[in-house]
Coordinates of N, CA, C and O in Angstrom, one line a residue:
X1 N -5.3 4.5 0.5 CA -4.5 4.8 -0.7 C -3.1 4.8 -0.2 O -2.7 5.3 0.8
X2 N -2.2 4.2 -1.0 CA -0.8 4.1 -0.6 C -0.1 5.4 -1.1 O -0.5 6.1 -2.0
X3 N 0.9 5.8 -0.3 CA 1.6 7.0 -0.6 C 2.8 6.8 -1.5 O 3.6 5.8 -1.3
X4 N 3.0 7.7 -2.4 CA 4.2 7.6 -3.3 C 4.8 9.0 -3.4 O 4.1 10.0 -3.7
X5 N 6.1 9.0 -3.1 CA 6.9 10.2 -3.2 C 8.0 10.0 -4.2 O 8.8 9.0 -4.2
X6 N 8.0 11.0 -5.2 CA 8.9 11.0 -6.2 C 9.8 12.2 -6.2 O 9.1 13.3 -6.2
X7 N 11.1 12.1 -6.2 CA 11.9 13.3 -6.3 C 12.7 13.2 -7.6 O 13.3 12.2 -7.9
X8 N 12.5 14.3 -8.3 CA 13.2 14.5 -9.7 C 14.4 15.4 -9.5 O 14.3 16.6 -9.3
X9 N 15.6 14.7 -9.4 CA 16.9 15.5 -9.3 C 17.2 16.2 -10.6 O 16.8 15.7 -11.7
X10 N 18.1 17.2 -10.5 CA 18.7 17.7 -11.7 C 19.7 16.7 -12.2 O 19.9 15.7 -11.5
X11 N 20.4 17.0 -13.3 CA 21.4 16.1 -13.7 C 22.5 16.0 -12.7 O 23.1 17.0 -12.4
X12 N 22.8 14.8 -12.2 CA 23.8 14.6 -11.2 C 24.9 13.6 -11.9 O 24.6 12.9 -12.7
X13 N 26.1 13.6 -11.2 CA 27.2 12.9 -11.9 C 27.0 11.4 -11.7 O 27.6 10.6 -12.5
X14 N 26.3 10.9 -10.7 CA 26.1 9.5 -10.5 C 24.6 9.4 -10.0 O 23.9 10.3 -9.8
X15 N 24.2 8.1 -9.7 CA 22.9 7.8 -9.3 C 22.4 8.6 -8.0 O 21.3 9.0 -7.9
X16 N 23.4 8.8 -7.1 CA 23.0 9.4 -5.9 C 23.4 10.9 -5.8 O 22.8 11.7 -5.1
X17 N 24.4 11.3 -6.6 CA 24.9 12.6 -6.6 C 25.9 12.8 -5.5 O 26.5 13.9 -5.4
X18 N 26.2 11.9 -4.7 CA 27.1 12.0 -3.6 C 28.4 11.3 -3.9 O 28.8 10.3 -3.2
X19 N 29.0 11.8 -4.9 CA 30.4 11.3 -5.3 C 31.2 12.6 -5.6 O 30.8 13.7 -5.6
X20 N 32.5 12.3 -5.8 CA 33.3 13.4 -6.2 C 34.0 14.0 -4.9 O 33.7 13.5 -3.8
X21 N 34.9 14.9 -5.1 CA 35.7 15.3 -4.0 C 34.9 16.2 -2.9 O 35.3 16.2 -1.8
X22 N 33.9 16.9 -3.4 CA 33.2 17.7 -2.4 C 31.7 17.2 -2.4 O 31.0 17.5 -3.4
X23 N 31.2 16.6 -1.4 CA 29.9 16.1 -1.3 C 28.9 17.2 -0.8 O 29.2 17.8 0.3
X24 N 27.8 17.3 -1.5 CA 26.8 18.3 -1.0 C 26.1 17.6 0.2 O 25.4 16.6 0.0
X25 N 26.1 18.2 1.4 CA 25.3 17.6 2.5 C 23.8 17.5 2.2 O 23.2 16.6 2.8
X26 N 23.3 18.3 1.4 CA 21.9 18.2 1.1 C 21.5 17.0 0.3 O 20.5 16.3 0.6
X27 N 22.4 16.5 -0.6 CA 22.2 15.3 -1.3 C 22.4 14.0 -0.4 O 21.6 13.1 -0.5
X28 N 23.3 14.2 0.6 CA 23.4 13.1 1.6 C 22.2 13.0 2.4 O 21.7 11.9 2.7
X29 N 21.7 14.1 2.8 CA 20.5 14.1 3.6 C 19.2 13.6 2.9 O 18.5 12.7 3.4
X30 N 19.1 14.0 1.6 CA 17.9 13.4 0.9 C 18.0 12.0 0.6 O 17.0 11.2 0.6
X31 N 19.3 11.5 0.3 CA 19.5 10.0 0.2 C 19.1 9.3 1.4 O 18.4 8.3 1.4
X32 N 19.4 9.8 2.6 CA 19.1 9.2 3.9 C 17.6 9.2 4.1 O 17.0 8.3 4.5
X33 N 17.0 10.3 3.8 CA 15.6 10.5 3.9 C 14.7 9.5 3.0 O 13.8 8.9 3.4
X34 N 15.2 9.3 1.8 CA 14.6 8.3 0.9 C 14.7 6.9 1.5 O 13.7 6.2 1.6
X35 N 15.8 6.6 2.0 CA 16.1 5.3 2.7 C 15.1 5.2 3.9 O 14.4 4.1 4.1
X36 N 15.0 6.3 4.7 CA 14.1 6.3 5.8 C 12.6 6.1 5.4 O 11.9 5.3 6.0
X37 N 12.2 6.7 4.4 CA 10.8 6.5 3.8 C 10.6 5.1 3.5 O 9.6 4.5 3.8
X38 N 11.6 4.5 2.7 CA 11.5 3.2 2.2 C 11.4 2.2 3.4 O 10.6 1.2 3.4
X39 N 12.2 2.5 4.4 CA 12.2 1.6 5.7 C 10.8 1.6 6.4 O 10.5 0.7 7.0
X40 N 10.1 2.7 6.2 CA 8.8 2.9 6.7 C 7.6 2.5 5.8 O 6.5 3.1 5.9
X41 N 8.0 1.7 4.8 CA 7.0 1.2 3.8 C 6.3 2.2 3.0 O 5.1 2.1 2.6
X42 N 7.1 3.2 2.7 CA 6.5 4.3 1.8 C 7.2 4.2 0.5 O 8.4 4.1 0.4
X43 N 6.5 4.2 -0.6 CA 7.0 4.1 -1.9 C 7.7 5.4 -2.2 O 7.1 6.4 -2.5
X44 N 9.0 5.4 -2.2 CA 9.8 6.7 -2.3 C 10.9 6.4 -3.4 O 11.6 5.4 -3.3
X45 N 11.0 7.3 -4.4 CA 12.1 7.1 -5.4 C 12.7 8.4 -5.9 O 11.9 9.4 -5.8
X46 N 13.9 8.4 -6.2 CA 14.5 9.5 -6.8 C 14.9 9.2 -8.2 O 15.4 8.1 -8.5
X47 N 14.8 10.2 -9.1 CA 15.2 10.1 -10.5 C 16.3 11.0 -10.7 O 16.3 12.2 -10.2
X48 N 17.3 10.7 -11.5 CA 18.4 11.5 -11.9 C 18.3 11.8 -13.3 O 18.3 10.9 -14.2
X49 N 18.2 13.1 -13.7 CA 18.0 13.5 -15.2 C 19.1 12.9 -16.0 O 18.8 12.5 -17.1
X50 N 20.3 12.9 -15.6 CA 21.4 12.4 -16.5 C 21.5 10.9 -16.5 O 22.1 10.3 -17.5
X51 N 20.8 10.2 -15.6 CA 20.9 8.7 -15.6 C 19.6 8.1 -16.2 O 19.6 7.0 -16.7
X52 N 18.5 8.8 -16.0 CA 17.2 8.2 -16.4 C 16.2 9.4 -16.7 O 15.4 9.7 -15.9
X53 N 16.2 9.7 -18.0 CA 15.4 10.9 -18.4 C 14.0 10.5 -18.6 O 13.1 11.4 -18.7
X54 N 13.7 9.3 -18.9 CA 12.3 8.8 -19.2 C 11.2 9.4 -18.3 O 10.2 9.9 -18.7
X55 N 11.4 9.3 -17.0 CA 10.3 9.7 -16.1 C 10.1 11.2 -16.2 O 8.9 11.8 -15.9
X56 N 11.0 12.1 -16.6 CA 11.0 13.4 -16.8 C 10.0 13.7 -18.0 O 9.4 14.8 -18.0
X57 N 10.0 12.9 -18.9 CA 9.2 13.0 -20.1 C 7.8 12.5 -19.9 O 6.8 13.0 -20.2
X58 N 7.7 11.3 -19.3 CA 6.5 10.6 -19.1 C 5.6 11.0 -17.9 O 4.4 10.7 -17.9
X59 N 6.2 11.7 -17.0 CA 5.4 12.3 -15.8 C 5.0 13.7 -16.2 O 5.8 14.6 -16.3
X60 N 3.7 13.8 -16.6 CA 3.1 15.0 -17.1 C 3.5 16.3 -16.4 O 3.9 17.3 -17.0
X61 N 3.3 16.2 -15.0 CA 3.5 17.5 -14.3 C 5.0 17.9 -14.3 O 5.3 19.1 -14.4
X62 N 5.9 17.0 -14.3 CA 7.3 17.3 -14.5 C 7.7 17.8 -15.9 O 8.4 18.8 -16.1
X63 N 7.1 17.1 -16.9 CA 7.3 17.5 -18.3 C 6.9 19.0 -18.5 O 7.5 19.8 -19.1
X64 N 5.7 19.3 -17.9 CA 5.1 20.6 -18.1 C 6.0 21.6 -17.3 O 6.3 22.7 -17.8
X65 N 6.4 21.3 -16.1 CA 7.3 22.1 -15.3 C 8.7 22.4 -16.0 O 9.0 23.6 -16.1
X66 N 9.3 21.5 -16.6 CA 10.4 21.6 -17.4 C 10.2 22.5 -18.7 O 11.1 23.3 -18.9
X67 N 9.1 22.3 -19.3 CA 8.8 23.2 -20.4 C 8.6 24.6 -20.0 O 9.1 25.5 -20.7
X68 N 8.0 24.9 -18.8 CA 7.7 26.2 -18.4 C 8.9 26.9 -17.7 O 9.1 28.1 -17.9
X69 N 9.7 26.1 -17.0 CA 10.7 26.8 -16.1 C 12.1 26.2 -16.4 O 13.0 26.8 -15.8
X70 N 12.2 25.2 -17.1 CA 13.6 24.6 -17.4 C 14.1 23.9 -16.2 O 13.4 23.7 -15.2
X71 N 15.3 23.5 -16.3 CA 15.9 22.6 -15.3 C 16.2 23.3 -13.9 O 16.5 22.7 -12.9
X72 N 16.1 24.7 -13.9 CA 16.2 25.4 -12.7 C 15.1 25.1 -11.7 O 15.3 25.4 -10.5
X73 N 14.0 24.5 -12.1 CA 12.9 24.1 -11.3 C 13.2 22.8 -10.5 O 12.5 22.5 -9.6
X74 N 14.3 22.1 -10.9 CA 14.7 20.9 -10.2 C 15.6 21.2 -9.0 O 16.4 22.2 -9.1
X75 N 15.5 20.4 -8.0 CA 14.8 19.2 -7.8 C 13.3 19.5 -7.6 O 12.9 20.7 -7.1
X76 N 12.5 18.6 -7.9 CA 11.0 18.7 -7.8 C 10.5 17.5 -7.1 O 11.0 16.4 -7.3
X77 N 9.5 17.7 -6.2 CA 8.9 16.5 -5.5 C 7.5 16.4 -5.8 O 6.7 17.5 -5.7
X78 N 7.1 15.2 -6.1 CA 5.7 14.9 -6.4 C 5.2 13.9 -5.3 O 5.9 12.9 -5.0
X79 N 4.1 14.2 -4.7 CA 3.4 13.2 -3.8 C 2.1 12.8 -4.4 O 1.2 13.7 -4.6
X80 N 2.0 11.6 -4.6 CA 0.8 11.0 -5.3 C 0.3 11.8 -6.5 O -0.8 12.1 -6.6
X81 N 1.3 12.1 -7.3 CA 1.0 12.7 -8.6 C 0.9 14.2 -8.5 O 0.8 14.9 -9.5
X82 N 0.9 14.8 -7.4 CA 0.8 16.3 -7.2 C 2.1 16.9 -6.9 O 2.9 16.4 -6.1
X83 N 2.5 18.0 -7.7 CA 3.7 18.7 -7.4 C 3.6 19.4 -6.1 O 2.7 20.2 -5.9
X84 N 4.5 19.1 -5.2 CA 4.4 19.6 -3.8 C 5.6 20.6 -3.6 O 5.5 21.5 -2.8
X85 N 6.7 20.5 -4.3 CA 7.9 21.3 -4.1 C 8.7 21.4 -5.3 O 8.9 20.4 -6.0
X86 N 9.2 22.6 -5.6 CA 10.2 22.7 -6.8 C 11.4 23.6 -6.4 O 11.2 24.5 -5.5
X87 N 12.5 23.3 -7.0 CA 13.7 24.2 -6.7 C 14.5 23.8 -5.5 O 15.7 24.3 -5.4
X88 N 14.0 23.0 -4.6 CA 14.7 22.6 -3.5 C 14.2 21.2 -3.0 O 13.1 20.8 -3.4
X89 N 15.0 20.4 -2.3 CA 14.6 19.2 -1.7 C 13.6 19.4 -0.5 O 13.7 20.4 0.1
X90 N 12.7 18.5 -0.3 CA 11.8 18.6 0.8 C 12.5 18.6 2.1 O 13.5 17.9 2.3
X91 N 12.0 19.3 3.0 CA 12.6 19.4 4.4 C 12.0 18.3 5.2 O 11.0 17.6 4.8
X92 N 12.6 18.1 6.4 CA 12.1 17.0 7.3 C 10.7 17.4 7.7 O 9.8 16.5 7.8
X93 N 10.4 18.6 7.9 CA 9.0 19.1 8.3 C 8.0 18.7 7.2 O 6.9 18.2 7.5
X94 N 8.4 18.9 6.0 CA 7.5 18.6 4.9 C 7.3 17.1 4.7 O 6.2 16.7 4.6
X95 N 8.4 16.4 4.8 CA 8.3 14.9 4.7 C 7.4 14.4 5.9 O 6.6 13.5 5.7
X96 N 7.5 14.9 7.0 CA 6.7 14.5 8.2 C 5.2 14.9 7.9 O 4.3 14.0 8.1
X97 N 5.0 16.0 7.4 CA 3.6 16.5 7.1 C 3.0 15.6 6.0 O 1.8 15.2 6.2
X98 N 3.7 15.3 4.9 CA 3.2 14.6 3.9 C 2.9 13.1 4.2 O 2.1 12.4 3.6
X99 N 3.8 12.6 5.1 CA 3.7 11.1 5.4 C 3.0 10.7 6.7 O 2.5 9.6 6.8
X100 N 2.9 11.7 7.6 CA 2.3 11.4 8.9 C 3.3 10.8 9.8 O 3.0 10.5 10.9
X101 N 4.5 10.6 9.4 CA 5.6 10.1 10.2 C 6.1 11.2 11.2 O 6.2 12.4 10.8
X102 N 6.5 10.9 12.4 CA 7.0 11.9 13.4 C 8.3 12.6 12.8 O 9.1 11.9 12.1
X103 N 8.4 13.8 13.1 CA 9.6 14.6 12.6 C 10.9 14.0 13.0 O 11.8 14.0 12.2
X104 N 10.9 13.4 14.2 CA 12.2 12.8 14.7 C 12.6 11.5 13.7 O 13.7 11.0 13.9
X105 N 11.6 11.1 13.0 CA 11.9 10.0 12.0 C 13.0 10.5 11.0 O 13.8 9.7 10.5
X106 N 13.0 11.8 10.7 CA 13.9 12.3 9.6 C 15.0 13.1 10.3 O 16.1 13.2 9.7
X107 N 14.8 13.7 11.4 CA 15.9 14.6 12.1 C 16.6 13.6 13.1 O 16.0 13.3 14.1
X108 N 17.8 13.4 12.8 CA 18.6 12.6 13.7 C 19.5 13.5 14.4 O 20.2 14.4 13.9
X109 N 19.7 13.2 15.8 CA 20.6 14.0 16.6 C 22.0 13.5 16.3 O 22.2 12.3 16.1
X110 N 23.0 14.4 16.3 CA 24.3 13.9 16.1 C 24.8 12.9 17.2 O 24.3 13.2 18.4
X111 N 25.5 11.9 16.9 CA 26.0 11.1 17.9 C 26.9 11.8 18.8 O 27.8 12.6 18.3
X112 N 26.8 11.5 20.1 CA 27.7 12.2 21.0 C 29.2 11.6 20.9 O 29.3 10.4 20.6
X113 N 30.1 12.5 21.0 CA 31.5 12.0 20.8 C 32.0 11.8 22.2 O 32.0 12.6 23.1
X114 N 32.5 10.6 22.3 CA 33.1 10.2 23.6 C 34.7 10.2 23.4 O 35.2 9.7 22.5
X115 N 35.2 10.9 24.4 CA 36.7 11.0 24.3 C 37.1 10.5 25.6 O 36.7 10.9 26.7
X116 N 38.0 9.5 25.6 CA 38.6 8.9 26.7 C 40.0 9.5 26.9 O 40.9 9.2 26.2
X117 N 40.0 10.4 27.8 CA 41.3 11.1 28.1 C 42.0 10.3 29.3 O 41.4 10.1 30.3
X118 N 43.2 10.0 29.0 CA 43.9 9.4 30.0 C 44.8 10.4 30.8 O 45.5 11.2 30.1
X119 N 44.5 10.5 32.0 CA 45.3 11.4 32.9 C 46.5 10.8 33.5 O 46.4 9.8 34.0
X120 N 47.6 11.5 33.4 CA 48.8 10.9 33.9 C 49.4 11.7 35.0 O 49.2 12.9 35.1

């Protein structure tokens, strides 16, 4: 069975939510994680409530979640049709657990900063 991960964002200003003067690092991280999943041949998609409301209505578990809890339950993550997380984006540990990919696939170490100091 192929794996499908769907993330239902709250209403964001643009398709990624990473625009404007102050970028939320969590949105940057989840955008990178979605790209990583896709690079590893996993069907991963994000929906934005303000850009594409249809999946929020046609996906039964999300429609029910919104009826019961409202938009405060977003973001919500569905894996193969099953609600796995609500109210927050999935962590690297959760993505690793759900996909079987190693944790280091999602957790990247900061690049070392090389400083070339010229001594006089």
